[in-house]
Short mmCIF file of C-alpha atoms in Angstrom, two decimals:
data_model
loop_
_atom_site.label_atom_id
_atom_site.label_comp_id
_atom_site.label_asym_id
_atom_site.label_seq_id
_atom_site.Cartn_x
_atom_site.Cartn_y
_atom_site.Cartn_z
CA MET A 1 23.88 -21.74 -6.87
CA ILE A 2 20.57 -19.92 -7.44
CA GLU A 3 18.62 -18.16 -4.26
CA LYS A 4 15.42 -18.16 -2.63
CA ILE A 5 14.08 -14.43 -3.63
CA LYS A 6 11.99 -13.39 -0.04
CA HIS A 7 8.64 -11.68 -0.64
CA ARG A 8 8.41 -8.84 1.87
CA LYS A 9 4.76 -8.77 2.94
CA GLN A 10 2.94 -6.02 1.17
CA LYS A 11 1.68 -3.08 3.51
CA ILE A 12 -2.12 -2.99 3.74
CA TYR A 13 -4.17 0.31 3.53
CA LYS A 14 -7.28 1.21 4.85
CA VAL A 15 -9.77 2.16 1.69
CA ASN A 16 -11.14 6.14 1.98
CA VAL A 17 -15.17 5.83 2.53
CA PRO A 18 -16.32 6.86 -1.63
CA PHE A 19 -13.61 5.05 -2.93
CA ILE A 20 -15.16 1.83 -0.56
CA ALA A 21 -17.36 1.77 -4.03
CA LEU A 22 -14.87 0.75 -6.10
CA VAL A 23 -12.42 -1.05 -5.22
CA GLY A 24 -14.96 -3.65 -3.32
CA GLN A 25 -13.11 -3.44 0.30
CA GLU A 26 -12.02 -1.58 3.46
CA GLU A 27 -8.56 -2.30 3.74
CA ALA A 28 -6.48 -3.55 0.12
CA SER A 29 -2.41 -3.09 -0.24
CA PHE A 30 -1.92 -0.48 -3.09
CA PRO A 31 -1.36 -2.29 -5.19
CA LEU A 32 -4.37 -4.64 -5.95
CA THR A 33 -5.95 -0.95 -5.22
CA ILE A 34 -4.59 0.04 -8.06
CA GLN A 35 -5.77 -3.59 -9.89
CA LYS A 36 -9.11 -3.20 -8.68
CA PHE A 37 -9.13 0.08 -10.09
CA TYR A 38 -7.92 -0.73 -13.19
CA ASN A 39 -10.79 -3.59 -13.72
CA TYR A 40 -13.43 -0.80 -12.40
CA LEU A 41 -12.17 1.37 -15.16
CA LYS A 42 -12.03 -1.87 -17.90
CA GLU A 43 -16.01 -2.91 -16.79
CA HIS A 44 -17.16 0.38 -17.15
CA ASN A 45 -16.00 1.69 -20.82
CA CYS A 46 -13.69 4.17 -19.47
CA GLN A 47 -10.65 3.67 -21.85
CA ASP A 48 -10.78 6.48 -25.16
CA SER A 49 -11.57 4.57 -28.27
CA ILE A 50 -8.56 5.55 -30.06
CA ASP A 51 -5.63 6.87 -27.32
CA LYS A 52 -5.71 4.16 -24.76
CA ARG A 53 -3.57 5.79 -22.96
CA LYS A 54 -6.58 8.04 -21.52
CA TYR A 55 -9.88 6.93 -19.20
CA HIS A 56 -12.87 9.16 -19.63
CA LEU A 57 -14.41 9.99 -16.13
CA ASN A 58 -18.18 8.35 -15.35
CA SER A 59 -19.91 10.20 -13.26
CA GLU A 60 -18.97 8.16 -10.16
CA LEU A 61 -15.39 9.37 -10.78
CA LYS A 62 -16.33 12.58 -11.78
CA SER A 63 -17.45 13.09 -8.16
CA LEU A 64 -15.23 11.11 -6.29
CA PHE A 65 -11.52 13.20 -8.10
CA HIS A 66 -13.25 16.34 -9.00
CA GLN A 67 -12.95 16.87 -4.73
CA ASN A 68 -9.49 17.09 -4.72
CA ASN A 69 -8.33 18.22 -7.68
CA SER A 70 -5.73 20.00 -6.85
CA THR A 71 -2.01 19.09 -8.84
CA GLY A 72 -3.83 19.33 -12.35
CA ASN A 73 -4.34 15.77 -13.39
CA ILE A 74 -8.08 15.53 -14.63
CA VAL A 75 -8.26 17.92 -17.69
CA ASN A 76 -11.77 17.74 -19.94
CA ASP A 77 -13.54 14.57 -17.45
CA THR A 78 -10.29 12.66 -18.59
CA ILE A 79 -6.79 11.07 -17.05
CA TYR A 80 -4.10 9.31 -18.64
CA VAL A 81 -2.69 6.70 -17.18
CA LYS A 82 0.60 8.50 -15.45
CA ASP A 83 -2.01 10.21 -13.33
CA ILE A 84 -3.63 7.07 -11.97
CA MET A 85 -1.28 5.73 -9.31
CA GLY A 86 -1.47 9.48 -7.60
CA LEU A 87 -4.65 9.68 -8.05
CA VAL A 88 -5.86 6.64 -6.33
CA PHE A 89 -3.01 7.02 -3.35
CA ARG A 90 -4.77 10.26 -2.57
CA HIS A 91 -7.48 7.84 -1.62
CA ILE A 92 -5.62 5.05 0.65
CA LEU A 93 -4.88 6.03 4.80
CA ILE A 94 -1.80 4.18 6.00
CA LYS A 95 -3.79 2.40 9.22
#
């Protein structure tokens, strides 16, 4: 017998003020925030042409992420795919 899968309701977070310009919403779920951030990176051609795991920060992203780079995820104005979730999570607030 196939059971119907119940989908959990996604938690809605408040987006940090400087990050609203990138995401376009004041409140969003974490997966939607990540998706919108990737869309921003794609629209602004931030992805490295040779190494697709790297994204180069434009001036808007530099000002946003260099405010709190205590973990050292940003090297030479470059971020990697593995670091994106952590960087984005710093800019959302629990309601």
